[in-house]
């Protein structure tokens, strides 16, 4: 699965937001999300397969952490859209300055 497909699901984006802060266990993610343990595990599997999450074993526990490199491809794809929106905001700013009311 690609990073694009993995990011399409809102719960996976929530998981990535939490992992951006620090590594977390499945139980920690379950406690912070409104998803069952099997649901969190399913989403983590998809995120691992897409390369967005890595797992580290520490004894009997598994810690999941963000792997941001696949997001670079998404960032490159989004760049032209940022330019587009920047131009639109600049045009809006000019319009508002020219038409204060």
Tab-separated table of C-alpha atoms in Angstrom:
chain	number	residue	atom	x	y	z
A	1	UNK	CA	0.000	0.000	0.000
A	2	UNK	CA	1.232	3.487	-0.777
A	3	UNK	CA	1.507	6.357	1.677
A	4	UNK	CA	-1.307	8.086	-0.246
A	5	UNK	CA	-3.689	5.192	0.314
A	6	UNK	CA	-2.694	4.861	3.967
A	7	UNK	CA	-3.301	8.570	4.576
A	8	UNK	CA	-6.785	8.408	3.072
A	9	UNK	CA	-8.214	6.891	6.266
A	10	UNK	CA	-8.877	9.415	9.083
A	11	UNK	CA	-7.985	7.036	11.949
A	12	UNK	CA	-4.586	6.390	10.382
A	13	UNK	CA	-3.941	10.119	10.234
A	14	UNK	CA	-4.880	10.352	13.933
A	15	UNK	CA	-2.423	7.562	14.724
A	16	UNK	CA	0.329	9.359	12.800
A	17	UNK	CA	-0.450	12.576	14.697
A	18	UNK	CA	0.017	10.733	17.997
A	19	UNK	CA	3.204	9.023	16.804
A	20	UNK	CA	4.599	12.379	15.719
A	21	UNK	CA	4.859	13.230	19.436
A	22	UNK	CA	6.642	10.007	20.494
A	23	UNK	CA	6.674	6.220	20.185
A	24	UNK	CA	3.561	4.547	21.539
A	25	UNK	CA	2.264	1.084	22.344
A	26	UNK	CA	-0.958	-0.331	20.933
A	27	UNK	CA	-2.595	0.027	24.360
A	28	UNK	CA	-1.611	3.686	24.529
A	29	UNK	CA	-3.105	4.295	21.084
A	30	UNK	CA	-6.303	2.446	22.015
A	31	UNK	CA	-6.639	4.611	25.147
A	32	UNK	CA	-6.305	7.809	23.099
A	33	UNK	CA	-8.511	6.865	20.148
A	34	UNK	CA	-12.105	5.761	19.854
A	35	UNK	CA	-11.082	2.499	18.179
A	36	UNK	CA	-10.898	-1.071	19.438
A	37	UNK	CA	-7.560	-2.829	19.922
A	38	UNK	CA	-8.079	-4.985	16.811
A	39	UNK	CA	-8.940	-1.836	14.852
A	40	UNK	CA	-5.784	-0.032	15.998
A	41	UNK	CA	-3.696	-3.102	15.170
A	42	UNK	CA	-5.241	-3.265	11.690
A	43	UNK	CA	-4.435	0.401	11.037
A	44	UNK	CA	-0.889	-0.035	12.370
A	45	UNK	CA	-0.368	-2.962	9.981
A	46	UNK	CA	-1.413	-0.799	7.027
A	47	UNK	CA	0.830	2.035	8.207
A	48	UNK	CA	3.772	-0.379	8.604
A	49	UNK	CA	3.205	-1.836	5.136
A	50	UNK	CA	3.192	1.670	3.651
A	51	UNK	CA	6.459	2.495	5.422
A	52	UNK	CA	4.929	5.252	7.568
A	53	UNK	CA	5.373	3.405	10.871
A	54	UNK	CA	8.169	1.261	12.280
A	55	UNK	CA	7.874	-1.174	15.170
A	56	UNK	CA	10.487	-1.727	17.876
A	57	UNK	CA	10.350	-4.618	20.307
A	58	UNK	CA	11.255	-4.070	23.929
A	59	UNK	CA	10.797	-7.321	25.778
A	60	UNK	CA	7.163	-8.304	25.392
A	61	UNK	CA	6.055	-4.822	24.315
A	62	UNK	CA	6.027	-3.349	20.851
A	63	UNK	CA	6.589	0.352	20.337
A	64	UNK	CA	5.372	2.071	17.204
A	65	UNK	CA	7.067	5.153	15.826
A	66	UNK	CA	6.629	7.502	12.901
A	67	UNK	CA	8.746	7.009	9.784
A	68	UNK	CA	8.352	10.313	7.977
A	69	UNK	CA	10.355	9.559	4.806
A	70	UNK	CA	7.334	8.349	2.757
A	71	UNK	CA	5.669	11.683	3.514
A	72	UNK	CA	8.354	13.428	1.431
A	73	UNK	CA	6.746	12.010	-1.721
A	74	UNK	CA	3.345	13.304	-0.612
A	75	UNK	CA	4.911	16.681	0.184
A	76	UNK	CA	6.430	16.894	-3.311
A	77	UNK	CA	3.062	16.061	-4.865
A	78	UNK	CA	1.354	18.779	-2.788
A	79	UNK	CA	3.871	21.515	-3.669
A	80	UNK	CA	2.100	22.727	-6.861
A	81	UNK	CA	-1.148	22.971	-4.912
A	82	UNK	CA	0.540	25.124	-2.264
A	83	UNK	CA	1.729	27.432	-5.029
A	84	UNK	CA	-1.797	27.518	-6.459
A	85	UNK	CA	-3.358	28.414	-3.117
A	86	UNK	CA	-0.665	30.988	-2.329
A	87	UNK	CA	-1.529	32.734	-5.607
A	88	UNK	CA	-5.230	32.614	-4.780
A	89	UNK	CA	-4.631	34.085	-1.319
A	90	UNK	CA	-2.461	36.819	-2.805
A	91	UNK	CA	-5.265	37.677	-5.246
A	92	UNK	CA	-7.782	37.735	-2.378
A	93	UNK	CA	-5.522	40.025	-0.358
A	94	UNK	CA	-5.204	42.433	-3.310
A	95	UNK	CA	-8.964	42.394	-3.808
A	96	UNK	CA	-9.629	43.152	-0.149
A	97	UNK	CA	-7.103	45.983	-0.135
A	98	UNK	CA	-8.682	47.491	-3.259
A	99	UNK	CA	-12.235	47.010	-1.941
A	100	UNK	CA	-12.149	47.672	1.815
A	101	UNK	CA	-15.922	47.445	2.243
